[in-house]
Coordinates of C-alpha atoms in Angstrom, one line a residue:
Chain Y
M17 CA 2.0 -33.0 27.1
K18 CA 0.2 -35.9 27.5
K19 CA -2.5 -34.8 25.3
W20 CA 0.1 -34.1 22.7
L21 CA 1.5 -37.7 22.8
H22 CA -2.2 -38.9 22.4
K23 CA -2.6 -37.1 19.1
S24 CA -2.1 -39.2 15.8
L25 CA 0.9 -38.4 13.9
G26 CA -1.2 -36.7 10.9
D27 CA -2.6 -34.6 13.6
K28 CA 0.6 -33.4 14.9
T29 CA 2.0 -32.9 11.6
L30 CA -0.9 -30.7 10.6
D31 CA -0.7 -28.7 13.9
V32 CA 3.0 -28.0 13.0
I33 CA 2.0 -26.8 9.3
I34 CA -0.8 -24.6 10.6
H35 CA 1.5 -23.0 13.2
L36 CA 4.0 -22.4 10.5
V37 CA 1.7 -20.9 7.8
L38 CA 0.1 -18.6 10.4
T39 CA 3.2 -17.3 11.8
V40 CA 4.8 -16.6 8.3
I41 CA 1.4 -14.6 7.4
S42 CA 1.8 -12.7 10.7
L43 CA 5.5 -12.1 10.2
V44 CA 5.1 -10.7 6.5
T45 CA 2.4 -8.6 7.8
F46 CA 4.0 -7.4 10.8
Y47 CA 7.2 -6.7 9.0
I48 CA 5.5 -4.4 6.7
F49 CA 4.5 -2.1 9.5
W50 CA 7.7 -2.5 11.2
Y51 CA 9.8 -1.6 8.1
C52 CA 7.9 1.5 8.1
I53 CA 8.8 2.5 11.6
V54 CA 12.3 1.6 11.4
G55 CA 12.4 4.0 8.2
A56 CA 10.7 6.8 10.3
F57 CA 13.3 6.5 12.9
S58 CA 16.3 6.2 10.5
T59 CA 18.7 8.7 9.2
G60 CA 17.8 9.5 5.6
D61 CA 21.2 8.0 4.4
D62 CA 20.7 4.8 6.0
F63 CA 17.4 4.4 4.8
M64 CA 18.1 5.2 1.4
N65 CA 21.0 2.8 1.1
G66 CA 19.2 -0.1 2.6
K67 CA 21.1 -0.2 5.8
S68 CA 18.1 0.1 8.0
W69 CA 16.0 -2.8 7.4
F70 CA 15.2 -4.3 10.8
W71 CA 16.7 -1.7 13.0
P72 CA 17.7 1.9 12.4
E73 CA 21.4 2.1 11.9
H74 CA 21.6 5.7 13.4
F75 CA 18.5 6.5 15.4
T76 CA 17.0 9.8 14.9
F77 CA 13.9 11.9 15.4
D78 CA 14.6 14.2 12.7
N79 CA 12.1 12.6 10.1
F80 CA 9.4 13.3 12.6
K81 CA 10.9 17.2 13.2
A82 CA 10.6 17.5 9.4
V83 CA 7.1 16.3 9.1
I84 CA 6.1 18.6 12.2
A85 CA 7.7 21.7 11.0
D86 CA 5.5 21.4 8.0
S87 CA 2.5 23.7 8.8
D88 CA 0.3 22.2 5.8
I89 CA 0.5 18.9 7.4
L90 CA -0.6 20.3 10.7
H91 CA -3.6 22.0 9.0
A92 CA -4.4 18.9 7.3
F93 CA -4.4 17.0 10.6
L94 CA -6.7 19.2 11.9
I95 CA -9.1 19.1 9.2
S96 CA -9.0 15.3 9.6
V97 CA -9.5 15.5 13.3
L98 CA -12.3 17.7 12.8
R99 CA -14.2 15.6 10.2
T100 CA -13.6 12.8 12.3
V101 CA -15.1 14.0 15.4
I102 CA -18.0 16.0 13.9
G103 CA -19.0 13.5 11.2
T104 CA -18.9 10.4 13.7
V105 CA -20.9 12.4 16.6
L106 CA -23.6 13.7 14.1
S107 CA -23.6 10.4 12.3
V108 CA -24.0 8.2 15.3
L109 CA -26.6 10.6 16.8
F110 CA -28.7 11.1 13.6
T111 CA -28.6 7.1 12.7
A112 CA -29.7 6.4 16.3
L113 CA -32.5 8.5 16.5
V114 CA -34.0 7.3 13.2
A115 CA -33.2 3.9 14.5
Y116 CA -35.2 4.4 17.7
G117 CA -38.2 5.8 15.4
M118 CA -38.1 2.8 13.5
T119 CA -38.5 0.5 16.8
R120 CA -41.7 2.2 17.9
P121 CA -44.6 -0.1 17.1
Q122 CA -47.0 2.8 16.8
L123 CA -45.0 4.1 14.0
K124 CA -47.3 4.5 10.9
Y125 CA -45.9 3.7 7.1
K126 CA -43.0 1.6 9.1
S127 CA -43.1 -1.2 6.5
F128 CA -43.1 1.5 3.7
Y129 CA -39.9 3.2 5.2
S130 CA -38.3 0.0 5.7
V131 CA -38.5 -1.1 2.0
F132 CA -37.7 2.4 0.9
M133 CA -34.5 2.5 3.1
I134 CA -33.3 -0.8 2.0
I135 CA -33.8 -0.4 -1.8
T136 CA -30.7 2.1 -1.2
M137 CA -28.5 -0.6 -0.2
F138 CA -28.8 -2.3 -3.7
F139 CA -29.1 0.5 -6.1
S140 CA -27.1 3.8 -6.5
G141 CA -27.0 6.5 -8.7
G142 CA -23.4 6.1 -9.4
T143 CA -20.3 8.3 -9.2
I144 CA -21.4 11.1 -11.6
P145 CA -24.9 11.9 -10.6
T146 CA -23.6 11.8 -7.1
F147 CA -21.0 14.6 -8.0
L148 CA -23.4 16.6 -9.9
L149 CA -25.9 16.5 -7.0
Y150 CA -23.1 17.7 -4.6
D151 CA -22.1 20.5 -7.2
G152 CA -26.0 21.6 -6.8
L153 CA -26.1 21.4 -3.3
G154 CA -23.0 23.5 -2.9
L155 CA -21.1 21.0 -1.4
L156 CA -18.0 21.2 -3.7
D157 CA -15.2 22.9 -2.0
N158 CA -17.0 22.9 1.1
F159 CA -16.1 21.3 4.6
W160 CA -19.4 19.7 5.1
V161 CA -19.0 17.5 2.1
Y162 CA -17.0 15.4 4.5
V163 CA -19.8 15.3 7.1
I164 CA -23.3 15.6 5.4
P165 CA -23.3 12.7 3.1
G166 CA -22.3 10.3 5.8
L167 CA -24.8 11.5 8.3
F168 CA -27.0 8.6 7.8
S169 CA -26.2 5.0 7.0
V170 CA -29.2 2.5 6.3
Y171 CA -27.0 -0.5 7.5
N172 CA -25.9 1.1 10.8
M173 CA -29.5 1.9 11.5
I174 CA -30.7 -1.6 11.1
I175 CA -27.8 -2.7 13.6
V176 CA -28.8 -0.1 16.0
R177 CA -32.6 -0.8 15.5
N178 CA -31.8 -4.5 16.2
S179 CA -30.0 -3.7 19.5
M180 CA -32.3 -1.2 20.6
K181 CA -35.2 -4.0 20.1
E182 CA -33.6 -5.7 23.1
I183 CA -34.3 -2.9 25.5
P184 CA -37.4 -4.1 27.5
A185 CA -40.5 -2.5 26.2
S186 CA -42.0 -2.1 29.9
L187 CA -39.3 0.2 30.7
L188 CA -40.2 2.5 27.9
E189 CA -43.9 2.3 28.5
A190 CA -43.5 2.9 32.1
A191 CA -41.5 6.3 31.1
R192 CA -44.3 7.3 28.7
I193 CA -46.9 6.8 31.1
D194 CA -44.9 9.2 33.3
G195 CA -45.3 11.6 30.7
C196 CA -41.9 11.5 29.1
S197 CA -41.9 12.8 25.5
E198 CA -40.3 10.1 23.1
Y199 CA -37.2 12.5 22.6
R200 CA -36.5 12.5 26.2
I201 CA -36.8 8.5 26.5
F202 CA -34.6 8.5 23.4
W203 CA -32.1 10.9 25.2
Q204 CA -32.3 9.5 28.8
I205 CA -33.0 5.7 28.6
V206 CA -32.5 4.6 25.1
L207 CA -29.3 6.1 24.1
P208 CA -27.3 5.1 27.5
M209 CA -28.8 1.5 27.1
S210 CA -27.5 1.0 23.4
K211 CA -24.1 2.4 24.4
S212 CA -22.0 -0.4 23.4
T213 CA -23.5 -0.8 20.0
L214 CA -23.3 2.8 19.4
M215 CA -19.6 2.9 20.7
A216 CA -18.7 0.1 18.0
I217 CA -20.4 1.9 15.1
A218 CA -18.9 5.2 16.3
L219 CA -15.4 3.6 16.1
F220 CA -15.8 2.1 12.8
N221 CA -17.2 5.4 11.4
A222 CA -14.4 7.2 12.7
V223 CA -11.9 4.9 11.3
G224 CA -13.8 5.3 8.1
H225 CA -13.6 9.2 8.4
W226 CA -9.7 9.1 9.3
N227 CA -8.9 7.1 6.5
S228 CA -10.9 8.3 3.6
Y229 CA -9.0 10.6 1.1
F230 CA -11.2 9.9 -2.1
D231 CA -13.7 12.5 -1.1
T232 CA -11.1 15.1 -0.8
M233 CA -9.4 14.5 -4.3
M234 CA -13.1 14.4 -5.8
F235 CA -15.1 17.2 -4.3
T236 CA -12.5 19.6 -3.2
S237 CA -9.8 21.5 -4.7
D238 CA -9.2 24.1 -2.0
P239 CA -5.8 23.4 -0.3
N240 CA -7.6 24.5 2.9
L241 CA -9.7 21.5 2.8
Q242 CA -6.8 18.8 2.4
T243 CA -7.1 16.1 4.9
A244 CA -4.1 14.3 6.4
Q245 CA -4.5 11.2 4.1
Y246 CA -4.8 13.2 1.1
Y247 CA -1.5 15.1 2.0
L248 CA 0.3 12.2 2.5
Y249 CA -1.3 10.7 -0.6
N250 CA 0.2 13.7 -2.5
M251 CA 3.7 12.9 -0.5
I252 CA 3.6 9.4 -1.8
V253 CA 2.5 9.8 -5.6
K254 CA 3.9 13.0 -6.4
A255 CA 8.0 12.8 -5.9
D256 CA 8.2 16.6 -5.8
K257 CA 5.8 17.3 -3.0
V258 CA 8.5 16.0 -0.4
T259 CA 11.3 17.9 -2.0
E260 CA 9.2 21.1 -1.9
M261 CA 8.3 20.3 1.7
L262 CA 11.9 19.6 2.5
N263 CA 13.2 22.9 0.8
Q264 CA 10.7 24.8 2.9
G265 CA 12.1 23.0 5.9
V266 CA 15.7 23.8 5.0
L267 CA 15.2 27.7 5.7
A268 CA 13.5 26.9 8.9
N269 CA 15.6 24.1 10.3
P270 CA 18.9 23.5 8.5
D271 CA 20.5 20.8 10.7
V272 CA 17.3 18.5 10.5
V273 CA 17.1 18.3 6.7
V274 CA 20.8 17.3 6.4
N275 CA 19.7 14.1 8.4
V276 CA 16.6 13.2 6.3
S277 CA 15.6 11.8 2.9
S278 CA 12.4 12.1 1.4
Q279 CA 11.9 8.2 1.7
S280 CA 12.5 8.4 5.4
V281 CA 10.1 11.6 5.8
R282 CA 7.7 9.8 3.8
M283 CA 7.7 6.8 6.7
A284 CA 7.7 9.4 9.6
A285 CA 4.6 10.8 8.0
V286 CA 3.0 7.6 7.6
V287 CA 3.7 6.7 11.2
V288 CA 2.2 10.2 12.5
I289 CA -1.0 9.6 10.3
S290 CA -1.4 6.1 11.4
L291 CA -0.8 7.0 15.1
P292 CA -4.8 8.0 15.9
I293 CA -5.7 4.4 14.6
L294 CA -2.9 2.6 16.6
I295 CA -4.4 4.7 19.5
V296 CA -8.1 3.3 18.9
Y297 CA -7.1 0.1 17.8
P298 CA -7.3 -1.9 21.1
F299 CA -10.8 -0.5 21.5
I300 CA -11.6 -1.8 17.9
Q301 CA -10.7 -5.0 18.9
K302 CA -12.7 -5.0 22.0
H303 CA -15.9 -4.6 19.7
F304 CA -14.7 -7.1 17.3
V305 CA -17.6 -9.2 18.8
K306 CA -20.0 -6.6 17.8
G307 CA -18.5 -6.4 14.4
V308 CA -19.1 -10.2 14.2
M309 CA -22.7 -9.7 15.4
I310 CA -23.0 -7.1 12.7
G311 CA -22.0 -9.8 10.0
S312 CA -24.8 -12.1 11.4
V313 CA -27.5 -9.5 11.6
K314 CA -27.1 -9.1 7.7
E315 CA -27.6 -12.8 7.1
Chain G
M37 CA -64.4 14.6 25.5
K38 CA -61.8 11.9 27.1
K39 CA -61.8 10.2 23.7
Q40 CA -61.0 13.6 21.9
K41 CA -58.3 14.2 24.1
Q42 CA -56.9 10.6 23.8
S43 CA -56.7 10.9 19.9
N44 CA -54.8 14.1 20.4
E45 CA -52.7 12.5 22.6
K46 CA -52.1 9.9 19.8
L47 CA -51.8 12.3 16.9
K48 CA -49.0 14.3 19.0
H49 CA -47.1 11.0 19.6
Q50 CA -47.5 9.8 16.1
M51 CA -46.1 13.3 15.2
E52 CA -43.2 12.8 17.6
I53 CA -42.2 9.4 16.1
Q54 CA -42.7 10.6 12.7
S55 CA -40.4 13.6 13.1
M56 CA -37.7 11.0 14.2
V57 CA -37.9 8.9 11.2
L58 CA -38.5 11.4 8.4
P59 CA -35.3 13.2 8.6
G60 CA -33.8 9.7 7.7
V61 CA -36.3 9.5 4.7
I62 CA -35.6 13.0 3.5
F63 CA -31.8 12.2 3.7
L64 CA -32.2 9.1 1.6
I65 CA -34.4 10.9 -0.8
I66 CA -31.7 13.8 -1.5
F67 CA -28.5 11.6 -1.4
A68 CA -29.6 8.3 -2.6
Y69 CA -33.0 8.7 -4.6
L70 CA -31.9 11.9 -6.6
P71 CA -28.6 10.5 -7.9
M72 CA -30.8 7.5 -9.0
I73 CA -33.0 9.8 -11.0
G74 CA -29.8 11.5 -12.0
V75 CA -28.8 8.6 -14.3
V76 CA -30.8 10.4 -16.9
T77 CA -27.7 12.2 -17.4
A78 CA -26.4 9.2 -19.5
F79 CA -29.3 9.7 -22.1
I80 CA -28.7 13.5 -22.6
D81 CA -26.0 15.9 -23.8
Y82 CA -25.7 17.2 -20.3
D83 CA -24.3 20.7 -20.3
P84 CA -24.1 22.1 -16.7
V85 CA -25.2 25.9 -18.1
K86 CA -28.4 24.5 -19.5
G87 CA -29.1 22.2 -16.6
Y88 CA -31.1 19.0 -17.0
L89 CA -34.0 20.2 -18.7
G90 CA -32.4 22.5 -21.3
S91 CA -29.8 19.8 -22.6
E92 CA -30.6 18.0 -25.5
F93 CA -31.7 14.4 -25.4
V94 CA -29.5 11.8 -27.3
G95 CA -30.8 8.3 -26.5
L96 CA -28.2 5.6 -26.4
K97 CA -25.6 7.8 -28.1
Y98 CA -23.3 7.3 -25.1
F99 CA -23.7 3.7 -24.6
E100 CA -22.6 3.1 -28.4
E101 CA -19.8 5.5 -27.9
L102 CA -18.6 3.1 -25.1
F103 CA -18.4 0.0 -27.5
S104 CA -16.5 1.8 -30.0
D105 CA -14.2 3.6 -27.3
W106 CA -10.6 2.0 -27.7
A107 CA -10.2 2.0 -23.9
F108 CA -13.3 -0.4 -23.3
P109 CA -11.6 -3.6 -23.9
M110 CA -8.9 -2.6 -21.7
I111 CA -10.7 -1.4 -18.8
L112 CA -12.9 -4.6 -19.2
K113 CA -10.0 -6.8 -19.3
N114 CA -8.2 -5.0 -16.4
T115 CA -11.3 -4.9 -14.3
L116 CA -12.3 -8.7 -14.7
G117 CA -8.6 -9.7 -14.8
I118 CA -7.9 -8.2 -11.4
N119 CA -11.3 -9.1 -9.7
L120 CA -11.5 -12.6 -11.1
I121 CA -8.0 -13.7 -10.5
G122 CA -8.1 -11.9 -7.1
L123 CA -11.3 -13.7 -6.1
A124 CA -10.0 -17.1 -7.2
I125 CA -6.8 -16.5 -5.0
S126 CA -8.3 -14.5 -2.0
F127 CA -11.7 -16.3 -1.6
P128 CA -10.4 -19.8 -0.8
T129 CA -7.3 -18.3 1.2
T130 CA -9.6 -16.4 3.4
I131 CA -11.7 -19.5 4.1
M132 CA -8.4 -21.5 4.9
F133 CA -7.1 -18.7 7.1
A134 CA -10.4 -19.1 9.2
L135 CA -10.0 -22.7 9.3
M136 CA -6.5 -22.7 10.5
L137 CA -7.0 -19.9 12.9
N138 CA -10.0 -22.2 14.5
E139 CA -7.4 -25.0 14.8
I140 CA -5.1 -22.9 17.1
R141 CA -5.4 -23.7 20.9
S142 CA -3.2 -21.4 22.7
P143 CA -5.0 -18.4 23.4
L144 CA -2.0 -15.9 23.2
F145 CA -0.9 -17.3 19.5
K146 CA -4.4 -17.0 18.4
K147 CA -4.7 -13.3 19.8
T148 CA -1.4 -12.3 18.3
V149 CA -2.2 -13.9 14.8
Q150 CA -5.4 -11.9 15.0
T151 CA -3.9 -8.7 16.1
V152 CA -1.5 -8.6 13.3
S153 CA -3.6 -9.8 10.6
Y154 CA -6.6 -7.4 11.5
L155 CA -4.3 -4.4 11.5
P156 CA -3.9 -3.6 7.8
H157 CA -7.5 -3.4 7.5
F158 CA -7.7 -0.2 9.5
V159 CA -5.0 1.7 8.1
S160 CA -5.9 3.6 4.9
W161 CA -4.8 2.4 1.4
V162 CA -2.5 5.6 1.3
I163 CA -0.7 4.4 4.2
F164 CA -0.7 0.6 3.3
G165 CA 0.1 1.4 -0.3
G166 CA 2.9 4.0 0.7
I167 CA 4.5 1.1 2.5
I168 CA 4.2 -1.1 -0.3
I169 CA 5.6 1.2 -3.0
Q170 CA 8.6 1.8 -0.6
L171 CA 9.3 -2.1 0.0
L172 CA 9.0 -2.4 -3.9
S173 CA 11.3 0.4 -4.7
P174 CA 13.8 0.0 -7.6
G175 CA 16.3 1.9 -6.0
T176 CA 19.1 1.0 -3.2
D177 CA 16.4 1.3 -0.5
G178 CA 14.1 -1.1 -2.0
V179 CA 13.9 -4.3 0.6
I180 CA 12.6 -6.7 -1.9
N181 CA 14.8 -6.0 -4.6
N182 CA 17.7 -6.2 -2.4
F183 CA 16.4 -9.5 -1.0
L184 CA 15.9 -10.9 -4.2
M185 CA 19.3 -9.9 -5.5
K186 CA 21.2 -11.1 -2.4
I187 CA 19.6 -14.7 -2.9
G188 CA 20.6 -14.7 -6.4
L189 CA 17.1 -14.8 -8.1
I190 CA 17.8 -11.4 -10.1
D191 CA 20.8 -9.4 -11.1
Q192 CA 19.0 -6.4 -11.9
P193 CA 16.6 -4.3 -9.7
I194 CA 13.0 -4.7 -10.9
N195 CA 10.7 -1.6 -11.3
F196 CA 7.8 -3.6 -9.7
L197 CA 5.2 -0.8 -10.0
G198 CA 6.6 0.3 -13.7
E199 CA 6.0 -3.2 -15.0
E200 CA 2.6 -3.4 -16.6
K201 CA 2.5 -7.4 -16.4
L202 CA 3.4 -7.2 -12.7
F203 CA 0.6 -4.8 -11.7
W204 CA -2.2 -7.2 -11.1
P205 CA 0.0 -9.7 -9.2
I206 CA 1.0 -6.8 -7.1
L207 CA -2.4 -5.4 -6.4
I208 CA -3.8 -8.7 -5.8
C209 CA -1.1 -9.5 -3.2
A210 CA -1.3 -6.1 -1.4
S211 CA -5.2 -6.5 -1.2
L212 CA -4.8 -10.0 0.3
I213 CA -2.4 -9.3 2.9
K214 CA -4.6 -6.2 3.8
G215 CA -7.8 -7.9 4.0
L216 CA -7.0 -11.2 4.7
G217 CA -7.4 -11.3 8.5
W218 CA -10.6 -8.9 8.4
S219 CA -12.5 -11.0 5.6
A220 CA -11.7 -14.2 7.8
I221 CA -13.9 -12.6 10.8
V222 CA -17.1 -13.6 9.2
Y223 CA -16.1 -17.1 8.9
I224 CA -14.8 -17.4 12.1
A225 CA -18.1 -16.3 13.5
A226 CA -19.8 -18.7 11.6
I227 CA -17.3 -21.5 12.8
A228 CA -18.1 -20.5 16.4
G229 CA -21.9 -21.1 15.8
I230 CA -21.2 -24.7 14.9
N231 CA -22.6 -27.0 17.4
P232 CA -19.7 -28.7 19.3
E233 CA -21.3 -31.9 19.8
H234 CA -20.8 -32.7 16.1
Y235 CA -17.0 -32.2 16.8
E236 CA -17.2 -34.5 20.0
A237 CA -19.2 -37.1 18.1
A238 CA -16.7 -37.2 15.3
T239 CA -13.8 -37.5 17.7
I240 CA -15.4 -40.5 19.4
D241 CA -15.8 -42.0 15.9
G242 CA -12.1 -41.5 15.3
A243 CA -12.3 -38.6 12.9
G244 CA -8.8 -36.8 12.6
R245 CA -8.3 -33.1 12.4
L246 CA -8.4 -32.7 8.8
Q247 CA -11.4 -34.9 8.5
R248 CA -13.2 -32.7 11.2
M249 CA -12.1 -29.9 9.1
W250 CA -13.7 -31.3 5.9
Y251 CA -16.6 -32.9 7.1
I252 CA -17.9 -30.7 9.9
T253 CA -16.4 -27.1 10.0
L254 CA -16.6 -26.7 6.0
P255 CA -20.3 -27.8 5.8
G256 CA -21.0 -25.9 8.9
I257 CA -20.0 -22.5 7.3
A258 CA -21.4 -23.4 3.7
G259 CA -24.2 -21.2 4.1
T260 CA -21.9 -18.1 5.1
I261 CA -19.4 -19.1 2.0
I262 CA -22.4 -18.9 -0.3
I263 CA -23.7 -15.5 0.8
M264 CA -20.1 -14.1 0.6
L265 CA -19.7 -15.5 -2.9
I266 CA -22.6 -14.0 -4.0
F267 CA -21.5 -10.7 -2.8
E268 CA -18.3 -11.1 -4.4
I269 CA -19.6 -12.0 -7.8
S270 CA -22.2 -9.1 -7.9
G271 CA -19.2 -6.8 -7.2
I272 CA -17.3 -8.0 -9.9
L273 CA -17.1 -4.9 -11.8
N274 CA -16.3 -2.8 -8.9
S275 CA -12.9 -1.9 -7.9
G276 CA -11.1 -0.5 -4.9
M277 CA -10.4 3.0 -5.9
D278 CA -8.5 3.8 -2.8
A279 CA -5.9 1.0 -3.9
L280 CA -5.8 1.9 -7.4
L281 CA -5.1 5.7 -7.0
V282 CA -2.1 4.9 -4.7
L283 CA -0.5 2.1 -6.9
Q284 CA -1.3 3.4 -10.4
N285 CA 1.4 5.4 -12.3
D286 CA 2.1 6.3 -15.9
L287 CA 4.3 3.2 -16.6
N288 CA 1.4 0.6 -15.5
Y289 CA -1.5 2.7 -16.6
Y290 CA -2.5 0.1 -19.3
A291 CA -2.8 -2.7 -16.7
S292 CA -4.2 -0.6 -13.9
E293 CA -7.1 1.4 -15.6
T294 CA -10.4 -0.2 -14.5
I295 CA -14.1 0.6 -15.2
D296 CA -14.6 2.6 -12.0
F297 CA -11.4 4.4 -12.5
Y298 CA -12.2 5.1 -16.1
V299 CA -15.5 6.8 -15.2
Y300 CA -13.5 9.1 -12.7
H301 CA -11.0 9.9 -15.2
V302 CA -13.5 10.7 -18.0
G303 CA -16.0 12.2 -15.9
I304 CA -14.4 14.2 -13.1
G305 CA -11.1 14.7 -14.9
N306 CA -12.7 15.4 -18.6
F307 CA -15.8 16.9 -17.4
R308 CA -17.4 14.2 -19.7
Y309 CA -20.5 13.7 -17.4
S310 CA -22.9 12.2 -19.7
Y311 CA -20.4 9.6 -21.2
A312 CA -19.0 8.7 -17.5
T313 CA -22.6 8.4 -16.2
A314 CA -23.4 6.0 -19.3
I315 CA -20.6 3.8 -18.3
G316 CA -21.6 4.0 -14.6
L317 CA -25.1 3.0 -15.2
L318 CA -24.3 0.2 -17.7
K319 CA -21.9 -1.4 -14.8
S320 CA -24.5 -1.0 -12.0
I321 CA -27.2 -2.8 -14.3
V322 CA -24.6 -5.7 -15.0
G323 CA -23.9 -5.6 -11.1
L324 CA -27.2 -6.0 -10.4
I325 CA -28.2 -8.6 -12.9
L326 CA -25.0 -10.6 -11.4
L327 CA -26.5 -10.3 -8.1
L328 CA -29.8 -11.5 -9.2
T329 CA -28.5 -14.5 -11.2
A330 CA -26.0 -15.6 -8.6
N331 CA -28.7 -15.4 -5.9
F332 CA -30.8 -17.4 -8.3
A333 CA -28.6 -20.2 -9.2
S334 CA -27.4 -20.4 -5.4
K335 CA -31.2 -20.8 -4.6
K336 CA -31.9 -23.5 -7.1
L337 CA -28.4 -25.3 -6.4
T338 CA -28.1 -25.1 -2.8
D339 CA -31.5 -23.7 -1.3
R340 CA -29.6 -21.0 0.1
G341 CA -29.6 -17.2 -1.1
L342 CA -29.7 -13.4 0.3
F343 CA -33.3 -13.0 -0.5

């Protein structure tokens, strides 16, 4: 209180303005998500007629029941989980292995490898040559198109390499004198000691996997390879997709369908598909500091 | 004899560490360098059946075609319009947001603002765009239309995403909200790196908050601002496909078709591989020139740059 009195009038006004602006920004952002959650728990009629803006007029789980009743969306969810888990684990391990190799002082041609890798951060062949390459490799309409192209990231490699350089060289040297192979050192000493950096990278990698849908659109046409995001994309962009889904639902679950509309079901699908992100969000926040370090590494 | 054993040992060790790095190198040869070679597609009449060697060399035919393409002025205008206006709005806003956040003393308030403003970055554009579409709906369910009608600003609901002239503002605003908090992180980190003694000295000299922000914080993060600006300028021809794919529809097509999107439509949609590659290649070259120019200009003017 005393401190507040000592502040000049200008500073006080500034303080109020800043708090006000940030509050407005936060409220607007929060409302976007809140509105979606309200919609997901509203009856279709209420939501369609604009009665549920801040709170569901009539609370219901039927939108979720309609979403879960759809076997296609569950299949898409499974594909997303698979690509996220497999893609993230393999990418982190592969990137970490290369990064460890790059920290070894005895490595020959190291500066050549470095330049060779960094060049790829500034030049790329572009959309179509990449597409034609995947076609040639048989990756089109193949589950591994989600995993293989993301196996190695130069950017992540640099971050991991920098964190691995912090490991005391004497420790690794001692293990080598004891007759450990480099692979064993990597597995038993280096990996556990870079846990927090690898965790941070894994989280960002996983979020990227979970959220991507353009690759589904571009590289696959097989409905069995649809990801959850792509499924949702179709629900949002193609109006008849939801109707079709609901029509199928009518047969299975007639009393649910009365209570829903395509808008409220869409919101429920949005909530279901963002759920994994919301679950890992607190962990991601814990790693923000690392993310910030990632930024400073680049500069 | 001992020496022989030692060099064997060394060779074995070298092979071991090479075997860790080489998979990464091979990966990049396949997934980064082969597509770079693949840009030759732009100079041939690529026919998937005949392959690269069997297809006829056509020189700059496809580059010439671009300049006589009716869509070219449109995609150039949309790309530059969305990106330049977006940059002019979001770049200063992000810096201001970081500065404001830095002035907050209450940890709870700060944490709340951060938690909320970072969240949109982590949800996909399908999700974020899907909610935006719902909010902007022209029907009875559209919150924004209902709100505007209630306060008497409009009499008729607006079909926001169906109006060509509203597409840019909507995309720019939505992108701003989605990225604001996250893009500010790099500045917040830079601010944290400023020596606190500068602030103490300024306070003793009687500088107010605004003055401290202007004379200490801003110059303190100037390096970061310049680096970010170079990145932004070099990416001025890129567009966020994830956002466009969700928000584009037939009604706003003429305002939402950008270079990247056109490459996708022409190449993947119409199978015109060579033409699409030519457009993409031209875009990459201009982007690279922009990067080098921005970097050079920054080095000359401020002594700071990426490389």
